[in-house]
Coordinates of C-alpha atoms and ligand atoms in Angstrom, one line a residue:
M709 CA 96.2 174.8 127.1
Q710 CA 93.3 177.0 129.3
K711 CA 92.5 175.6 133.1
N712 CA 88.5 176.1 131.9
C713 CA 88.3 174.7 128.5
I714 CA 86.0 172.7 127.5
Y715 CA 88.0 169.6 127.1
L716 CA 86.2 167.4 124.2
D717 CA 88.9 165.3 122.5
N718 CA 89.6 162.4 124.5
N719 CA 89.9 160.6 121.8
A720 CA 93.6 162.7 121.0
T721 CA 94.1 162.3 125.0
T722 CA 93.3 162.3 128.3
K723 CA 94.8 164.4 131.2
V724 CA 95.6 162.6 133.6
D725 CA 93.7 161.9 137.4
P726 CA 94.3 163.5 140.1
Q727 CA 95.2 160.1 142.2
V728 CA 96.9 159.1 139.5
L729 CA 99.4 161.3 139.5
E730 CA 99.4 161.2 143.2
A731 CA 99.6 156.9 143.2
M732 CA 103.6 158.5 140.8
L733 CA 104.8 161.0 142.4
P734 CA 106.6 158.9 144.8
Y735 CA 108.2 156.9 142.1
L736 CA 109.3 160.4 141.2
T737 CA 111.2 161.2 144.7
D738 CA 111.6 158.9 146.4
Y739 CA 111.6 156.0 145.0
Y740 CA 114.3 156.0 142.0
G741 CA 115.4 153.1 142.2
N742 CA 115.8 150.1 139.9
P743 CA 113.6 147.9 140.2
S744 CA 116.1 145.3 138.7
S745 CA 118.2 146.1 141.8
M746 CA 119.0 143.5 144.3
H747 CA 119.4 146.3 147.0
T748 CA 115.6 147.0 149.1
F749 CA 115.3 150.1 146.8
G750 CA 115.0 147.3 144.2
G751 CA 112.6 145.5 145.7
Q752 CA 110.2 147.9 146.8
L753 CA 110.1 149.3 143.4
A754 CA 109.5 145.4 142.3
K755 CA 106.6 145.8 144.3
G756 CA 104.7 148.5 143.2
V757 CA 106.0 146.9 139.8
K758 CA 103.9 144.2 140.2
T759 CA 100.5 145.7 142.1
A760 CA 100.7 147.5 138.4
R761 CA 100.8 144.9 136.8
E762 CA 97.6 143.3 138.7
Q763 CA 95.7 146.5 138.2
V764 CA 96.2 145.9 134.7
A765 CA 95.3 142.5 134.4
A766 CA 92.7 142.9 136.0
L767 CA 90.5 145.9 133.6
L768 CA 92.5 142.8 130.8
G769 CA 90.6 140.4 132.4
S770 CA 93.6 139.0 132.1
D771 CA 96.1 137.0 133.9
E772 CA 99.7 139.3 135.2
S773 CA 102.1 137.1 133.6
E774 CA 100.3 138.2 130.5
I775 CA 101.6 142.1 130.4
V776 CA 104.7 143.5 128.7
F777 CA 104.5 147.0 129.7
T778 CA 105.9 148.8 126.9
S779 CA 106.1 153.0 126.3
C780 CA 103.0 153.3 123.9
G781 CA 100.2 152.3 121.7
T782 CA 102.9 152.7 119.5
E783 CA 105.0 150.4 120.5
G784 CA 102.4 147.9 121.3
D785 CA 100.2 147.1 118.6
N786 CA 104.3 148.2 116.6
A787 CA 105.4 144.9 118.7
A788 CA 102.9 142.7 117.6
I789 CA 103.0 143.3 114.2
R790 CA 106.5 142.6 114.5
A791 CA 106.3 139.1 117.6
A792 CA 103.4 137.6 115.0
L793 CA 106.1 136.8 111.6
L794 CA 109.4 136.8 113.6
A795 CA 107.7 133.5 115.7
Q796 CA 106.3 132.0 111.5
P797 CA 108.6 132.8 109.4
D798 CA 107.0 130.7 106.9
K799 CA 103.6 132.6 106.8
R800 CA 103.8 136.1 104.6
H801 CA 100.1 137.2 103.8
I802 CA 99.3 139.8 106.8
I803 CA 95.4 140.9 107.6
T804 CA 94.0 144.7 108.3
T805 CA 91.7 146.9 107.9
Q806 CA 91.4 150.3 105.6
V807 CA 90.6 152.5 109.1
E808 CA 93.1 151.3 111.0
H809 CA 95.3 154.3 113.3
P810 CA 99.0 154.8 111.4
A811 CA 100.6 152.7 114.3
V812 CA 99.2 149.4 112.6
L813 CA 98.7 151.1 108.4
N814 CA 102.5 152.4 108.5
V815 CA 103.5 149.6 109.9
C816 CA 101.7 147.0 107.1
K817 CA 102.6 149.3 104.4
Q818 CA 106.6 149.3 105.1
L819 CA 106.6 145.2 105.7
E820 CA 104.6 145.1 101.8
T821 CA 108.2 146.8 100.8
Q822 CA 109.7 143.9 102.7
G823 CA 108.0 140.9 100.5
Y824 CA 105.2 140.7 102.7
N825 CA 100.8 140.6 100.8
V826 CA 99.3 143.2 102.8
T827 CA 94.6 143.0 102.4
Y828 CA 93.5 146.0 103.3
L829 CA 89.4 144.6 104.3
S830 CA 87.2 147.6 103.1
V831 CA 84.5 149.1 105.7
N832 CA 80.5 150.0 104.2
R833 CA 79.5 153.7 104.9
Q834 CA 78.9 153.0 108.3
G835 CA 82.6 152.2 108.8
Q836 CA 81.2 148.8 109.1
L837 CA 83.4 145.3 108.4
D838 CA 82.4 142.8 106.3
L839 CA 82.9 139.7 107.4
N840 CA 82.8 137.5 104.6
E841 CA 85.7 139.7 103.0
L842 CA 87.9 139.2 105.9
E843 CA 86.5 134.7 105.5
A844 CA 87.6 134.8 101.6
S845 CA 90.9 136.6 102.5
L846 CA 91.9 134.4 104.8
T847 CA 94.8 130.8 104.3
G848 CA 97.0 129.3 105.0
N849 CA 99.4 131.5 104.6
T850 CA 97.5 134.5 107.4
A851 CA 99.7 135.1 109.3
L852 CA 98.4 137.7 111.4
V853 CA 95.0 139.2 111.4
T854 CA 95.6 143.0 113.1
I855 CA 92.3 145.0 113.7
M856 CA 91.6 147.3 115.6
Y857 CA 88.6 147.1 118.4
A858 CA 87.3 150.0 118.2
N859 CA 88.1 153.3 115.5
N860 CA 89.7 156.7 117.3
E861 CA 87.9 158.4 114.6
T862 CA 84.3 157.9 114.7
G863 CA 83.4 155.1 117.4
T864 CA 82.6 152.5 115.2
V865 CA 82.8 148.8 116.9
F866 CA 83.9 145.8 115.2
P867 CA 82.8 142.3 116.0
I868 CA 86.1 141.1 117.8
E869 CA 84.6 138.3 119.0
Q870 CA 83.6 137.7 115.9
I871 CA 86.5 138.0 114.0
G872 CA 88.5 136.2 116.0
L873 CA 86.6 133.2 115.9
R874 CA 87.5 132.8 112.0
V875 CA 91.4 134.4 112.4
K876 CA 91.4 130.7 114.1
E877 CA 89.6 128.7 112.0
H878 CA 93.0 129.4 109.8
G879 CA 95.4 129.4 112.6
A880 CA 96.2 133.0 112.2
L881 CA 97.5 135.1 115.0
F882 CA 94.9 137.6 116.0
H883 CA 96.1 140.9 117.9
V884 CA 93.1 144.0 118.3
D885 CA 94.5 147.7 118.7
A886 CA 92.6 147.7 121.8
V887 CA 93.8 151.9 122.6
Q888 CA 90.3 153.7 122.1
A889 CA 87.7 150.2 123.7
V890 CA 90.4 150.0 127.2
G891 CA 87.8 151.6 129.7
K892 CA 85.4 151.9 127.5
I893 CA 84.0 148.6 127.0
P894 CA 84.5 145.7 129.5
L895 CA 87.3 143.4 129.2
N896 CA 88.1 139.2 129.4
M897 CA 91.2 138.2 127.8
K898 CA 90.2 134.6 129.3
T899 CA 87.3 133.9 127.1
S900 CA 88.6 136.4 124.2
T901 CA 90.0 134.8 120.9
I902 CA 92.8 137.5 120.7
D903 CA 96.3 137.1 121.1
M904 CA 97.5 140.1 121.3
L905 CA 95.9 142.8 122.8
T906 CA 97.9 147.3 122.8
M907 CA 96.0 149.4 125.2
S908 CA 97.7 152.6 126.0
G909 CA 98.3 154.7 128.8
H910 CA 97.4 158.3 128.3
K911 CA 94.3 156.9 126.4
I912 CA 93.3 156.2 130.1
H913 CA 94.1 159.3 132.1
A914 CA 97.8 158.0 132.8
P915 CA 100.6 159.7 131.0
K916 CA 101.7 159.7 127.9
G917 CA 105.4 157.2 127.0
I918 CA 104.0 154.3 129.2
G919 CA 101.5 151.7 127.2
A920 CA 100.7 147.7 127.7
L921 CA 100.5 145.1 125.2
Y922 CA 98.5 141.9 126.8
V923 CA 100.3 138.6 125.2
R924 CA 98.8 135.4 125.9
R925 CA 100.1 132.5 127.6
G926 CA 101.7 130.1 124.9
V927 CA 101.2 132.8 122.0
R928 CA 105.5 132.7 121.0
F929 CA 106.0 136.1 121.0
R930 CA 109.7 138.5 120.1
P931 CA 111.0 141.1 121.6
F932 CA 110.8 144.0 119.6
L933 CA 113.4 146.2 121.8
I934 CA 116.3 143.9 122.9
G935 CA 118.9 144.0 125.0
G936 CA 117.8 143.1 128.4
H937 CA 116.0 140.6 130.3
Q938 CA 112.7 143.1 131.5
E939 CA 109.6 141.9 131.5
R940 CA 110.8 138.3 131.4
G941 CA 112.8 138.8 128.1
R942 CA 109.7 139.9 125.9
R943 CA 110.5 143.9 126.6
A944 CA 114.2 145.5 126.9
G945 CA 114.9 148.5 128.9
T946 CA 114.7 149.5 132.6
E947 CA 111.3 149.9 133.0
N948 CA 109.4 153.2 133.5
V949 CA 108.3 152.7 136.6
P950 CA 106.3 156.4 137.5
G951 CA 104.7 155.5 134.0
I952 CA 103.5 152.0 135.2
I953 CA 102.6 153.3 139.0
G954 CA 100.6 155.3 137.3
L955 CA 99.0 153.0 134.5
G956 CA 98.7 150.4 137.2
K957 CA 95.9 153.4 139.3
A958 CA 94.9 154.8 135.9
A959 CA 93.2 150.5 135.5
E960 CA 92.0 150.7 138.8
L961 CA 90.2 153.2 138.4
E962 CA 89.2 152.6 134.8
L963 CA 87.6 149.7 135.7
L964 CA 85.9 151.0 138.9
H965 CA 84.4 153.6 136.9
L966 CA 83.2 151.6 133.1
E967 CA 79.7 150.9 134.3
E968 CA 79.1 153.4 135.6
A969 CA 80.8 156.6 133.5
T970 CA 80.0 154.3 130.3
K971 CA 76.0 155.3 130.6
R972 CA 76.8 158.8 131.7
E973 CA 79.2 159.4 128.8
R974 CA 77.1 157.6 126.4
K975 CA 74.0 160.2 127.8
L976 CA 76.0 163.1 127.3
R977 CA 76.9 162.4 123.9
D978 CA 74.2 161.0 123.2
R979 CA 72.3 163.7 124.0
L980 CA 74.7 166.3 122.1
E981 CA 74.5 164.8 119.4
Q982 CA 70.2 163.9 118.8
T983 CA 70.4 168.5 120.1
L984 CA 73.0 169.2 116.8
L985 CA 70.7 166.7 114.7
A986 CA 68.2 168.5 115.3
T987 CA 68.8 172.2 115.8
I988 CA 70.9 171.8 112.4
P989 CA 70.4 171.8 108.7
N990 CA 72.9 169.9 106.7
C991 CA 74.4 167.3 108.4
E992 CA 74.7 163.5 109.6
V993 CA 76.3 161.0 111.8
N994 CA 79.7 159.0 110.7
G995 CA 79.9 155.3 112.1
D996 CA 78.0 153.2 112.8
P997 CA 74.9 154.4 114.8
T998 CA 74.7 150.6 116.9
Q999 CA 77.9 149.3 117.7
R1000 CA 79.9 152.8 118.9
L1001 CA 82.0 153.5 122.2
P1002 CA 79.9 155.3 124.1
N1003 CA 82.7 158.8 124.7
T1004 CA 81.9 159.9 120.4
T1005 CA 80.5 161.1 118.0
N1006 CA 82.0 161.8 115.3
I1007 CA 79.1 164.9 112.9
G1008 CA 80.2 166.1 109.8
F1009 CA 78.6 169.0 108.9
K1010 CA 78.0 169.5 104.8
Y1011 CA 79.2 172.9 103.1
I1012 CA 82.5 174.1 105.5
E1013 CA 85.8 173.0 106.4
G1014 CA 86.1 171.2 109.9
E1015 CA 89.3 172.9 110.6
A1016 CA 86.9 176.7 110.7
I1017 CA 85.1 175.1 113.2
L1018 CA 87.9 174.1 115.6
L1019 CA 88.5 177.9 115.2
S1020 CA 85.8 178.2 116.2
L1021 CA 85.1 176.8 118.6
N1022 CA 88.2 177.2 120.4
K1023 CA 86.8 181.0 120.3
H1024 CA 84.9 179.8 123.1
G1025 CA 87.2 177.4 124.8
I1026 CA 85.5 174.3 123.3
C1027 CA 89.1 172.0 122.5
A1028 CA 87.5 169.1 119.7
S1029 CA 89.4 167.6 117.0
S1030 CA 88.8 167.3 112.5
G1031 CA 89.0 164.2 111.0
S1032 CA 91.2 165.2 108.9
A1033 CA 94.7 166.0 109.1
C1034 CA 96.3 169.7 108.6
T1035 CA 99.2 168.0 106.2
S1036 CA 102.0 171.0 105.2
G1037 CA 98.7 173.8 104.4
S1038 CA 97.5 171.3 101.7
L1039 CA 94.1 170.2 104.1
E1040 CA 94.1 166.0 103.5
P1041 CA 90.6 164.5 104.0
S1042 CA 90.4 161.7 107.2
H1043 CA 91.3 158.1 105.2
V1044 CA 89.2 156.8 107.0
L1045 CA 86.6 159.5 106.4
R1046 CA 87.3 158.3 102.8
A1047 CA 87.3 154.2 102.7
M1048 CA 83.9 154.7 105.0
G1049 CA 82.9 156.7 101.2
L1050 CA 81.7 160.2 103.1
P1051 CA 80.1 162.7 99.9
Y1052 CA 83.4 164.6 99.5
T1053 CA 80.6 167.5 101.1
T1054 CA 80.8 166.5 104.0
L1055 CA 84.8 164.7 104.3
H1056 CA 85.8 168.5 104.6
G1057 CA 83.5 169.7 107.8
S1058 CA 83.8 166.6 110.1
I1059 CA 84.3 166.7 113.3
R1060 CA 84.8 164.9 116.4
F1061 CA 83.7 165.5 120.0
S1062 CA 84.9 162.9 122.4
L1063 CA 83.6 162.6 126.0
C1064 CA 85.4 161.4 129.2
R1065 CA 84.2 160.5 132.9
Y1066 CA 84.8 163.9 133.6
T1067 CA 82.7 165.6 130.8
T1068 CA 79.9 167.5 132.5
E1069 CA 75.7 168.8 131.4
A1070 CA 77.0 172.4 131.9
E1071 CA 80.0 171.8 129.3
I1072 CA 77.3 169.5 126.9
D1073 CA 75.1 172.1 126.4
Q1074 CA 77.6 174.9 126.0
V1075 CA 78.4 172.8 123.2
I1076 CA 74.4 172.8 121.6
E1077 CA 74.1 176.6 122.3
V1078 CA 77.4 177.1 119.9
M1079 CA 77.7 175.4 117.4
P1080 CA 74.3 176.0 115.8
G1081 CA 76.0 179.7 114.8
I1082 CA 79.1 178.9 114.1
V1083 CA 78.6 176.6 111.5
E1084 CA 75.3 179.1 110.6
R1085 CA 78.3 181.8 109.8
L1086 CA 80.4 179.8 108.0
R1087 CA 78.1 178.1 105.8
A1088 CA 77.3 182.6 105.5
L1089 CA 80.9 182.2 104.3
S1090 CA 80.5 179.7 102.2
P1091 CA 79.4 180.9 98.3
F1092 CA 78.2 177.3 98.0
Q1093 CA 75.6 176.2 100.5
N1094 CA 73.6 173.7 99.4
D1095 CA 75.7 173.8 96.2
D1096 CA 76.8 170.5 96.0
A1097 CA 78.4 171.3 93.1
G1098 CA 80.0 174.2 93.3
W1099 CA 81.1 173.0 96.6
L1100 CA 83.1 170.0 94.5
Q1101 CA 83.6 172.1 92.4
E1102 CA 86.4 174.8 94.6
Q1103 CA 86.8 171.8 96.6
S1104 CA 88.8 169.6 93.2
L1105 CA 90.9 173.5 92.4
V1106 CA 91.5 173.3 96.1
N1107 CA 93.5 169.9 95.9
S1108 CA 94.9 170.2 92.9
H1109 CA 97.7 173.2 93.6
Ligands
LIG680 C1 96.0 156.5 120.4 C2 95.7 155.5 119.4 C3 96.6 155.1 119.5 C4 98.4 155.5 119.8 O1 99.0 155.5 120.9 P1 99.7 156.4 121.6 O2 100.2 155.5 123.1 O3 99.5 157.5 120.9 O4 101.3 155.9 120.8 C5 97.2 153.6 118.7 N1 96.4 153.4 118.1 C6 94.4 153.7 118.6 C7 93.2 153.5 118.0 C8 94.9 155.0 119.6 O5 93.9 155.7 119.9

């Protein structure tokens, strides 16, 4: 990646904080032993891992014994869902939402083929849930409710504790994919209704390949990876010690910066959003305008393709993301935006900008400067400017191929 690029794709992944790298380095060079070994090596490593566990627990407001290190957010989600079902073999119903990350959604889809019943809660135009629909879906047969804290595409934040209270009334387990919320929203598992919570290192300035799963004490847990006794029998496999040390340091920094960084990011994000809305016609924000992550804005630009905007931004050294995943040449619109019922004219032209604590005023100014021209140029190339019907017809032709 260009060194001087303007990186506004932090919901996809983040850069490793230099302090995180510094903390990890000794564990990639001198301290290469196995933390389970009985010699001094093992003792030193175990101490480092213990400190990291305390740092992660502090960020989540949990006890260190409730933290299980994993390889990534995807593993945490998989492990939590499987554990909840194995612990309650008589219950065959799962509740989730239509807008989850594939790490939850595709597990649920597979479980449907294995005799489980899955309810996919809908969202409204703002991407928000209807708690009455949740209430109506909960039964004595519901083993698990698995709902994300904040959406990676739109930043919409769900009322997790209100959801949790309803889940608890029905005796189901409550798992939360908090990969996007950790470090952006203050968390306290001690006063929470959450039974299990997933987080991932590379979304909070630790490296890829490390994550953690919070498992409330007393929740019956069955390991997903079976083998040795690591992580108190909850996750087999020799510990990724450098990764764990990095995650611990990253967690410490997130907690240290949370208040001031999120305030700053919100201000920058709001300025970016408001200026783009004011200077570019025919665009709107996707997601809940108030219940939203401070670092994320997802904006729909009518009559143009998000991919074309991304390519133009890339020429200016700006990295953002489109709401849609480009699969084998056919442009498949995002399942999140589709679930929100976005009109076809905006569905394909949505861009996500996601900030982090390194984002500067000057970088936001640069985006504000180039975006209106990019959109104008692309729209001038589109024969369907302000022509919803024409755009719709063209899209249905494209998608039928
Ligand atoms: C990134 C992400 C994941 C997956 O985490 P990995 O560590 O990349 O496996 C899961 N859920 C959400 C909401 C995410 O944003």
